[in-house]
Amino acid sequence: MNNYIKNIFDLNIHVQIGDDFYGMLYRIMKDSPLIILESNFLENLIKISLDYISTPQIDIAKNIMRFFNNFIKFQKSKYFQEISKTNKNLAEKCQNIIKNILDKFSSLLCQKILEIYINNSVEQIIESVSELLNQFIDCNKSLVVKGMSIHLKNCPNDILTNKEKTVFINLIEDYSIKEKEFNSFLDNFINRCINKQIRA
């Protein structure tokens, strides 16, 4: 992989390799997650995937988001429930691995999510990144609040005013009881991002 894909430009050139790699990564995380969770290269894999998550190659971007979805919600999976019953030490180890990765990369993930919203108008990508954001909030709301509080400052004021940025953070904090309001706010935010791109 490293011989072909060293930066975003190589990924755009070698699309089939990117499709195959991230399609495989998504399926492994879904069906055989311990291969990824116990890998010595997990941190590098997460960093590379976050670097490429905003690629204009739709299928690659969608598979990266699917991978992160499965990674984030792993503790709700049937796979995790089974090992929790049969091997509590392994279950705890997996929990710690995911916690450490999310602690380390959650801010960057929030940054990338916002960048995709602001810079992308492809419906399939917008749907995928919204699913990822909702999953992330459901998994660890406090990390999303922390990351978004940092990176919303860089969101253009003609898309969200400072007051609206505060509202966005508050809706994330109250997501469990204000999910409809959050989704309505998010739809409005997305429309503003798309309209700005059309005007540009």
XYZ file of N, CA, C and O in Angstrom, residues 10-191:
728
model
N -1.653 10.499 -4.798
C -1.495 9.106 -5.189
C -2.800 8.346 -5.036
O -3.138 7.498 -5.852
N -3.551 8.644 -3.990
C -4.827 7.978 -3.780
C -5.776 8.274 -4.926
O -6.501 7.400 -5.393
N -5.758 9.501 -5.418
C -6.617 9.863 -6.534
C -6.198 9.169 -7.823
O -7.025 8.883 -8.682
N -4.906 8.905 -7.964
C -4.405 8.230 -9.163
C -4.704 6.741 -9.102
O -5.181 6.137 -10.057
N -4.433 6.131 -7.956
C -4.591 4.686 -7.796
C -5.917 4.382 -7.104
O -5.962 3.829 -6.011
N -7.003 4.736 -7.779
C -8.330 4.634 -7.185
C -8.690 3.188 -6.850
O -9.239 2.914 -5.782
N -8.387 2.254 -7.741
C -8.774 0.866 -7.521
C -8.112 0.293 -6.275
O -8.725 -0.458 -5.514
N -6.847 0.677 -6.051
C -6.145 0.209 -4.844
C -6.833 0.763 -3.598
O -7.055 0.045 -2.624
N -7.180 2.040 -3.642
C -7.884 2.648 -2.512
C -9.226 1.993 -2.266
O -9.596 1.710 -1.123
N -9.971 1.737 -3.346
C -11.265 1.058 -3.219
C -11.100 -0.306 -2.554
O -11.830 -0.656 -1.621
N -10.140 -1.086 -3.053
C -9.928 -2.443 -2.533
C -9.484 -2.417 -1.079
O -9.981 -3.173 -0.241
N -8.539 -1.518 -0.772
C -7.973 -1.480 0.575
C -9.015 -1.081 1.610
O -9.194 -1.751 2.624
N -9.736 0.004 1.346
C -10.684 0.486 2.343
C -11.961 -0.344 2.372
O -12.624 -0.432 3.415
N -12.294 -0.984 1.248
C -13.400 -1.941 1.277
C -13.055 -3.126 2.166
O -13.869 -3.586 2.970
N -11.798 -3.599 2.035
C -11.322 -4.706 2.868
C -11.259 -4.284 4.337
O -11.675 -5.035 5.231
N -10.784 -3.081 4.592
C -10.658 -2.584 5.965
C -12.019 -2.523 6.648
O -12.178 -2.956 7.798
N -13.002 -2.035 5.935
C -14.372 -1.964 6.471
C -14.898 -3.356 6.796
O -15.465 -3.591 7.873
N -14.684 -4.321 5.882
C -15.206 -5.678 6.108
C -14.485 -6.378 7.260
O -15.106 -7.106 8.032
N -13.163 -6.141 7.387
C -12.422 -6.753 8.491
C -12.923 -6.214 9.828
O -13.138 -6.967 10.776
N -13.115 -4.896 9.902
C -13.594 -4.305 11.154
C -14.984 -4.809 11.490
O -15.342 -4.953 12.661
N -15.753 -5.160 10.481
C -17.109 -5.669 10.697
C -17.103 -7.138 11.113
O -17.823 -7.533 12.045
N -16.287 -7.952 10.443
C -16.364 -9.399 10.617
C -15.261 -9.998 11.491
O -15.481 -11.005 12.157
N -14.068 -9.404 11.476
C -12.929 -9.936 12.252
C -12.168 -8.789 12.915
O -10.985 -8.562 12.628
N -12.831 -8.031 13.777
C -12.256 -6.787 14.307
C -10.966 -6.949 15.096
O -10.166 -6.008 15.167
N -10.739 -8.115 15.699
C -9.526 -8.274 16.503
C -8.266 -8.168 15.648
O -7.201 -7.782 16.148
N -8.372 -8.496 14.363
C -7.225 -8.344 13.464
C -6.758 -6.898 13.453
O -5.559 -6.607 13.449
N -7.709 -5.979 13.488
C -7.383 -4.555 13.481
C -7.065 -4.057 14.883
O -6.066 -3.376 15.103
N -7.905 -4.416 15.852
C -7.739 -3.889 17.207
C -6.419 -4.320 17.841
O -5.842 -3.579 18.638
N -5.940 -5.510 17.506
C -4.700 -6.011 18.097
C -3.475 -5.745 17.220
O -2.378 -6.197 17.523
N -3.666 -4.991 16.148
C -2.557 -4.697 15.250
C -1.597 -3.678 15.866
O -2.027 -2.714 16.510
N -0.303 -3.866 15.645
C 0.708 -2.891 16.096
C 0.664 -1.614 15.268
O 1.286 -0.619 15.636
N -0.053 -1.662 14.148
C -0.094 -0.520 13.244
C -1.425 0.230 13.324
O -1.739 1.018 12.442
N -2.190 -0.028 14.389
C -3.526 0.559 14.480
C -3.485 2.086 14.445
O -4.246 2.718 13.717
N -2.597 2.696 15.216
C -2.541 4.159 15.235
C -2.206 4.721 13.864
O -2.801 5.717 13.422
N -1.254 4.108 13.173
C -0.906 4.560 11.827
C -2.086 4.399 10.875
O -2.342 5.264 10.030
N -2.805 3.303 11.035
C -3.965 3.041 10.187
C -5.038 4.101 10.395
O -5.624 4.618 9.428
N -5.295 4.449 11.646
C -6.286 5.480 11.956
C -5.856 6.822 11.384
O -6.647 7.540 10.755
N -4.588 7.173 11.570
C -4.084 8.457 11.071
C -4.179 8.524 9.553
O -4.634 9.531 8.987
N -3.753 7.475 8.863
C -3.813 7.455 7.402
C -5.267 7.559 6.929
O -5.583 8.302 5.994
N -6.149 6.829 7.588
C -7.555 6.843 7.192
C -8.168 8.227 7.390
O -8.972 8.679 6.564
N -7.788 8.905 8.450
C -8.285 10.267 8.664
C -7.699 11.233 7.640
O -8.371 12.175 7.204
N -6.468 10.999 7.236
C -5.870 11.832 6.186
C -6.656 11.706 4.890
O -6.802 12.670 4.138
N -7.156 10.494 4.601
C -7.803 10.216 3.324
C -9.324 10.329 3.357
O -9.974 10.198 2.329
N -9.898 10.589 4.533
C -11.355 10.547 4.659
C -12.041 11.625 3.807
O -13.186 11.477 3.415
N -11.340 12.694 3.501
C -11.928 13.765 2.694
C -11.588 13.644 1.212
O -11.744 14.596 0.452
N -11.105 12.475 0.783
C -10.808 12.258 -0.626
C -12.048 12.501 -1.491
O -13.163 12.171 -1.079
N -11.885 13.053 -2.682
C -13.036 13.225 -3.586
C -13.524 11.909 -4.192
O -14.555 11.890 -4.864
N -12.784 10.821 -3.965
C -13.220 9.509 -4.459
C -14.338 8.987 -3.551
O -14.097 8.573 -2.417
N -15.560 9.023 -4.042
C -16.741 8.782 -3.213
C -16.720 7.417 -2.541
O -16.965 7.298 -1.332
N -16.437 6.359 -3.308
C -16.482 5.018 -2.731
C -15.438 4.826 -1.635
O -15.699 4.171 -0.624
N -14.252 5.412 -1.833
C -13.202 5.309 -0.821
C -13.636 6.041 0.446
O -13.541 5.507 1.554
N -14.118 7.262 0.280
C -14.542 8.054 1.438
C -15.653 7.342 2.212
O -15.628 7.292 3.445
N -16.612 6.769 1.497
C -17.723 6.070 2.160
C -17.216 4.863 2.944
O -17.677 4.603 4.059
N -16.269 4.118 2.366
C -15.741 2.947 3.067
C -14.930 3.342 4.293
O -14.946 2.644 5.313
N -14.209 4.457 4.213
C -13.466 4.929 5.389
C -14.450 5.293 6.504
O -14.244 4.959 7.666
N -15.538 5.962 6.142
C -16.533 6.331 7.146
C -17.224 5.098 7.726
O -17.511 5.039 8.923
N -17.477 4.099 6.881
C -18.041 2.843 7.382
C -17.079 2.170 8.354
O -17.505 1.619 9.381
N -15.810 2.215 8.017
C -14.796 1.646 8.911
C -14.841 2.341 10.271
O -14.878 1.686 11.319
N -14.854 3.675 10.266
C -14.890 4.404 11.531
C -16.192 4.153 12.281
O -16.192 4.068 13.511
N -17.298 4.024 11.552
C -18.568 3.691 12.204
C -18.469 2.381 12.961
O -18.873 2.286 14.122
N -17.930 1.359 12.299
C -17.803 0.045 12.943
C -16.812 0.076 14.090
O -16.984 -0.616 15.095
N -15.763 0.878 13.956
C -14.776 1.015 15.022
C -15.422 1.664 16.247
O -15.293 1.173 17.375
N -16.137 2.747 16.025
C -16.736 3.509 17.117
C -17.825 2.706 17.839
O -17.931 2.741 19.069
N -18.634 1.977 17.071
C -19.754 1.264 17.690
C -19.415 -0.193 18.013
O -20.318 -0.987 18.306
N -18.132 -0.541 17.998
C -17.724 -1.921 18.226
C -18.286 -2.484 19.523
O -18.723 -3.634 19.594
N -18.307 -1.675 20.583
C -18.750 -2.170 21.882
C -20.255 -2.466 21.931
O -20.741 -3.048 22.896
N -20.977 -2.074 20.887
C -22.397 -2.404 20.797
C -22.643 -3.590 19.867
O -23.776 -4.007 19.698
N -21.572 -4.095 19.272
C -21.703 -5.164 18.290
C -21.957 -6.522 18.960
O -21.618 -6.737 20.128
N -22.533 -7.439 18.192
C -22.745 -8.802 18.690
C -21.403 -9.470 18.992
O -21.278 -10.240 19.943
N -20.410 -9.142 18.178
C -19.067 -9.708 18.360
C -18.546 -9.369 19.758
O -18.056 -10.228 20.486
N -18.672 -8.094 20.136
C -18.184 -7.664 21.447
C -19.010 -8.293 22.565
O -18.464 -8.683 23.609
N -20.311 -8.392 22.368
C -21.166 -9.000 23.390
C -20.772 -10.445 23.652
O -20.779 -10.906 24.803
N -20.397 -11.148 22.593
C -19.989 -12.546 22.738
C -18.686 -12.682 23.513
O -18.571 -13.515 24.417
N -17.683 -11.862 23.158
C -16.410 -11.993 23.874
C -16.539 -11.485 25.308
O -15.793 -11.918 26.190
N -17.487 -10.601 25.558
C -17.727 -10.143 26.932
C -18.208 -11.289 27.814
O -17.918 -11.324 29.006
N -18.938 -12.224 27.199
C -19.444 -13.376 27.942
C -18.363 -14.426 28.164
O -18.339 -15.100 29.196
N -17.475 -14.585 27.181
C -16.522 -15.703 27.211
C -15.110 -15.304 27.633
O -14.345 -16.142 28.107
N -14.746 -14.041 27.445
C -13.375 -13.609 27.734
C -13.380 -12.153 28.182
O -13.162 -11.235 27.392
N -13.639 -11.947 29.466
C -13.771 -10.592 29.985
C -12.461 -9.795 29.869
O -12.483 -8.585 29.670
N -11.327 -10.462 29.990
C -10.045 -9.770 29.862
C -9.859 -9.213 28.455
O -9.388 -8.086 28.268
N -10.222 -10.014 27.451
C -10.119 -9.559 26.066
C -11.094 -8.422 25.801
O -10.751 -7.443 25.121
N -12.285 -8.523 26.345
C -13.279 -7.460 26.175
C -12.768 -6.146 26.771
O -12.884 -5.081 26.156
N -12.181 -6.230 27.953
C -11.639 -5.030 28.602
C -10.471 -4.463 27.795
O -10.337 -3.243 27.653
N -9.644 -5.352 27.271
C -8.522 -4.912 26.436
C -9.023 -4.153 25.211
O -8.498 -3.082 24.866
N -10.050 -4.679 24.564
C -10.623 -4.022 23.381
C -11.206 -2.655 23.749
O -11.032 -1.675 23.015
N -11.901 -2.591 24.865
C -12.465 -1.324 25.324
C -11.372 -0.281 25.519
O -11.523 0.879 25.124
N -10.270 -0.694 26.137
C -9.165 0.234 26.388
C -8.507 0.690 25.102
O -8.119 1.862 24.970
N -8.373 -0.224 24.142
C -7.784 0.137 22.849
C -8.631 1.205 22.162
O -8.111 2.229 21.699
N -9.923 0.973 22.110
C -10.812 1.932 21.452
C -10.830 3.259 22.198
O -10.793 4.330 21.580
N -10.880 3.204 23.515
C -10.864 4.437 24.312
C -9.603 5.244 24.031
O -9.662 6.467 23.822
N -8.447 4.586 24.027
C -7.183 5.287 23.803
C -7.123 5.907 22.411
O -6.633 7.034 22.238
N -7.607 5.172 21.418
C -7.603 5.696 20.045
C -8.533 6.899 19.923
O -8.168 7.930 19.342
N -9.732 6.786 20.485
C -10.677 7.897 20.405
C -10.171 9.109 21.175
O -10.328 10.249 20.725
N -9.568 8.869 22.333
C -8.994 9.985 23.099
C -7.936 10.725 22.276
O -7.856 11.948 22.299
N -7.145 9.955 21.534
C -6.033 10.541 20.786
C -6.474 11.220 19.490
O -5.924 12.257 19.104
N -7.477 10.638 18.823
C -7.813 11.104 17.475
C -9.183 11.775 17.362
O -9.569 12.170 16.264
N -9.908 11.916 18.458
C -11.264 12.460 18.363
C -11.278 13.898 17.854
O -12.154 14.283 17.071
N -10.315 14.705 18.272
C -10.272 16.092 17.817
C -10.055 16.163 16.311
O -10.722 16.934 15.603
N -9.141 15.330 15.804
C -8.876 15.305 14.368
C -10.104 14.802 13.602
O -10.425 15.310 12.521
N -10.802 13.806 14.163
C -12.007 13.304 13.518
C -13.066 14.400 13.432
O -13.709 14.577 12.393
N -13.252 15.158 14.501
C -14.203 16.277 14.482
C -13.808 17.310 13.436
O -14.657 17.842 12.709
N -12.523 17.619 13.355
C -12.025 18.569 12.359
C -12.358 18.097 10.945
O -12.846 18.871 10.113
N -12.111 16.821 10.674
C -12.358 16.273 9.343
C -13.849 16.271 9.014
O -14.245 16.557 7.878
N -14.689 15.943 9.996
C -16.133 15.941 9.780
C -16.607 17.340 9.367
O -17.357 17.496 8.397
N -16.156 18.353 10.072
C -16.544 19.726 9.729
C -16.029 20.130 8.354
O -16.742 20.770 7.571
N -14.795 19.764 8.050
C -14.224 20.104 6.748
C -15.011 19.469 5.614
O -15.214 20.084 4.564
N -15.438 18.226 5.814
C -16.225 17.537 4.779
C -17.556 18.253 4.571
O -17.988 18.476 3.437
N -18.216 18.633 5.650
C -19.471 19.373 5.510
C -19.260 20.674 4.737
O -20.021 20.999 3.829
N -18.244 21.404 5.107
C -18.021 22.732 4.536
C -17.583 22.664 3.079
O -17.936 23.530 2.270
N -16.846 21.609 2.721
C -16.218 21.564 1.395
C -16.828 20.552 0.435
O -16.356 20.409 -0.690
N -17.868 19.826 0.841
C -18.390 18.749 0.002
C -19.893 18.888 -0.167
O -20.614 19.114 0.806
N -20.351 18.759 -1.384
C -21.788 18.859 -1.651
C -22.360 17.555 -2.213
O -23.510 17.515 -2.637
N -21.556 16.481 -2.217
C -22.017 15.190 -2.739
C -22.957 14.544 -1.725
O -22.574 14.307 -0.572
N -24.175 14.263 -2.153
C -25.212 13.773 -1.241
C -24.800 12.506 -0.499
O -25.029 12.381 0.710
N -24.172 11.558 -1.222
C -23.775 10.291 -0.592
C -22.756 10.518 0.520
O -22.789 9.851 1.557
N -21.838 11.458 0.295
C -20.815 11.745 1.306
C -21.437 12.445 2.508
O -21.118 12.138 3.659
N -22.330 13.393 2.240
C -22.997 14.113 3.326
C -23.783 13.137 4.202
O -23.736 13.207 5.438
N -24.490 12.198 3.576
C -25.243 11.203 4.346
C -24.317 10.343 5.191
O -24.604 10.058 6.358
N -23.186 9.938 4.601
C -22.241 9.073 5.314
C -21.594 9.792 6.487
O -21.439 9.221 7.571
N -21.219 11.054 6.286
C -20.547 11.779 7.372
C -21.544 12.131 8.476
O -21.187 12.154 9.665
N -22.808 12.348 8.128
C -23.836 12.604 9.143
C -24.079 11.357 9.986
O -24.232 11.442 11.214
N -24.095 10.204 9.332
C -24.233 8.937 10.067
C -23.053 8.742 11.016
O -23.231 8.317 12.167
N -21.854 9.080 10.540
C -20.663 8.959 11.371
C -20.739 9.906 12.570
O -20.436 9.513 13.701
N -21.134 11.140 12.334
C -21.240 12.107 13.428
C -22.256 11.646 14.462
O -21.990 11.684 15.673
N -23.416 11.199 14.023
C -24.442 10.719 14.962
C -23.940 9.530 15.777
O -24.187 9.434 16.982
N -23.215 8.635 15.108
C -22.677 7.462 15.793
C -21.645 7.869 16.839
O -21.599 7.332 17.950
N -20.806 8.850 16.475
C -19.761 9.331 17.374
C -20.369 9.996 18.602
O -19.941 9.767 19.741
N -21.400 10.804 18.393
C -22.079 11.454 19.517
C -22.699 10.411 20.437
O -22.596 10.492 21.666
N -23.341 9.422 19.847
C -23.996 8.370 20.619
C -22.981 7.565 21.432
O -23.276 7.093 22.524
N -21.763 7.426 20.873
C -20.720 6.644 21.548
C -20.040 7.429 22.656
O -19.861 6.930 23.766
N -19.633 8.670 22.346
C -18.879 9.451 23.333
C -19.129 10.941 23.116
O -18.352 11.639 22.464
N -20.232 11.389 23.666
C -20.684 12.763 23.480
C -19.651 13.784 23.952
O -19.432 14.813 23.304
N -18.994 13.501 25.062
C -18.055 14.475 25.637
C -16.862 14.724 24.704
O -16.382 15.856 24.596
N -16.388 13.676 24.007
C -15.283 13.860 23.070
C -15.708 14.696 21.872
O -14.933 15.509 21.359
N -16.954 14.501 21.413
C -17.453 15.293 20.288
C -17.604 16.751 20.692
O -17.222 17.663 19.938
N -18.148 16.990 21.876
C -18.291 18.361 22.369
C -16.926 19.041 22.447
O -16.749 20.185 21.992
N -15.951 18.336 22.986
C -14.607 18.893 23.113
C -13.997 19.191 21.749
O -13.458 20.283 21.518
N -14.089 18.229 20.824
C -13.498 18.416 19.497
C -14.204 19.490 18.704
O -13.555 20.340 18.078
N -15.526 19.488 18.711
C -16.278 20.484 17.959
C -16.089 21.887 18.549
O -16.066 22.880 17.817
N -15.951 21.991 19.855
C -15.722 23.292 20.489
C -14.431 23.924 19.978
O -14.331 25.147 19.830
N -13.443 23.078 19.689
C -12.171 23.570 19.169
C -12.296 23.986 17.708
O -11.908 25.093 17.316
N -12.897 23.117 16.887
C -12.831 23.305 15.437
C -13.983 24.113 14.851
O -13.859 24.627 13.741
N -15.084 24.254 15.584
C -16.157 25.116 15.090
C -15.714 26.568 14.981
O -16.279 27.344 14.215
N -14.682 26.928 15.738
C -14.160 28.300 15.667
C -13.687 28.634 14.263
O -13.678 29.801 13.858
N -13.263 27.602 13.521
C -12.752 27.818 12.166
C -13.849 27.767 11.105
O -13.574 27.967 9.925
N -15.076 27.468 11.517
C -16.197 27.451 10.578
C -16.542 28.888 10.202
O -16.700 29.742 11.088
N -16.637 29.195 8.906
C -16.920 30.585 8.487
C -18.183 31.139 9.130
O -19.190 30.436 9.253
N -18.133 32.400 9.532
C -19.267 33.016 10.215
C -20.474 33.207 9.316
O -21.593 33.403 9.809
N -20.273 33.180 7.981
C -21.433 33.293 7.096
C -22.148 31.953 6.928
O -23.186 31.883 6.285
N -21.573 30.905 7.513
C -22.269 29.615 7.565
C -22.906 29.427 8.932
O -24.073 29.080 9.043
N -22.139 29.664 9.990
C -22.669 29.634 11.356
C -22.157 30.853 12.109
O -20.946 31.092 12.142
N -23.065 31.594 12.713
C -22.652 32.701 13.568
C -22.072 32.133 14.867
O -22.256 30.948 15.177
N -21.414 32.967 15.634
C -20.865 32.512 16.919
C -21.970 32.002 17.838
O -21.796 31.014 18.559
N -23.120 32.668 17.794
C -24.258 32.225 18.612
C -24.728 30.846 18.161
O -25.022 29.972 18.992
N -24.785 30.637 16.856
C -25.237 29.340 16.338
C -24.227 28.241 16.641
O -24.610 27.084 16.855
N -22.958 28.581 16.675
C -21.940 27.585 17.036
C -22.156 27.109 18.475
O -22.013 25.923 18.780
N -22.520 28.042 19.341
C -22.824 27.682 20.730
C -24.069 26.799 20.798
O -24.114 25.821 21.550
N -25.075 27.135 19.989
C -26.291 26.315 19.927
C -25.951 24.902 19.462
O -26.476 23.906 20.009
N -25.088 24.795 18.461
C -24.671 23.495 17.929
C -24.046 22.647 19.042
O -24.400 21.477 19.220
N -23.142 23.242 19.805
C -22.490 22.524 20.904
C -23.513 22.098 21.949
O -23.499 20.950 22.437
N -24.437 22.988 22.271
C -25.466 22.660 23.271
C -26.367 21.523 22.804
O -26.779 20.671 23.606
N -26.672 21.498 21.505
C -27.507 20.424 20.968
C -26.777 19.082 21.005
O -27.397 18.042 21.215
N -25.477 19.117 20.813
C -24.690 17.885 20.943
C -24.733 17.396 22.387
O -24.925 16.209 22.658
N -24.563 18.323 23.314
C -24.595 17.962 24.734
C -25.937 17.361 25.131
O -26.012 16.462 25.981
N -27.025 17.860 24.520
C -28.373 17.393 24.856
C -28.912 16.411 23.812
O -30.127 16.225 23.688
N -28.008 15.772 23.093
C -28.390 14.940 21.944
C -29.416 13.866 22.299
O -30.343 13.605 21.534
N -29.265 13.257 23.447
C -30.144 12.143 23.822
C -31.600 12.572 23.962
O -32.517 11.762 23.781
N -31.828 13.846 24.290
C -33.207 14.318 24.462
C -33.621 15.314 23.374
O -34.797 15.667 23.266
N -32.656 15.772 22.567
C -32.961 16.749 21.521
C -32.439 16.299 20.156
O -31.953 17.094 19.370
N -32.569 15.003 19.899
C -32.034 14.466 18.644
C -32.716 15.093 17.427
O -32.062 15.410 16.432
N -34.032 15.292 17.488
C -34.748 15.891 16.355
C -34.282 17.321 16.110
O -34.071 17.726 14.959
N -34.128 18.090 17.193
C -33.651 19.470 17.049
C -32.232 19.498 16.494
O -31.899 20.340 15.650
N -31.402 18.555 16.952
C -30.037 18.475 16.451
C -30.029 18.194 14.957
O -29.325 18.849 14.187
N -30.813 17.204 14.525
C -30.838 16.839 13.111
C -31.387 17.967 12.246
O -30.924 18.176 11.119
N -32.363 18.700 12.766
C -32.895 19.852 12.040
C -31.832 20.939 11.898
O -31.663 21.533 10.819
N -31.106 21.196 12.978
C -30.024 22.180 12.938
C -28.948 21.743 11.940
O -28.439 22.548 11.157
N -28.615 20.451 11.971
C -27.587 19.918 11.086
C -28.004 20.056 9.623
O -27.182 20.420 8.767
N -29.270 19.773 9.326
C -29.764 19.928 7.952
C -29.614 21.369 7.477
O -29.218 21.620 6.328
N -29.931 22.305 8.342
C -29.802 23.722 8.000
C -28.333 24.089 7.764
O -27.997 24.811 6.808
N -27.471 23.578 8.615
C -26.024 23.805 8.475
C -25.517 23.252 7.142
O -24.783 23.921 6.408
N -25.952 22.050 6.797
C -25.537 21.425 5.542
C -26.004 22.255 4.351
O -25.246 22.500 3.400
N -27.244 22.705 4.383
C -27.778 23.520 3.282
C -26.994 24.815 3.110
O -26.730 25.249 1.984
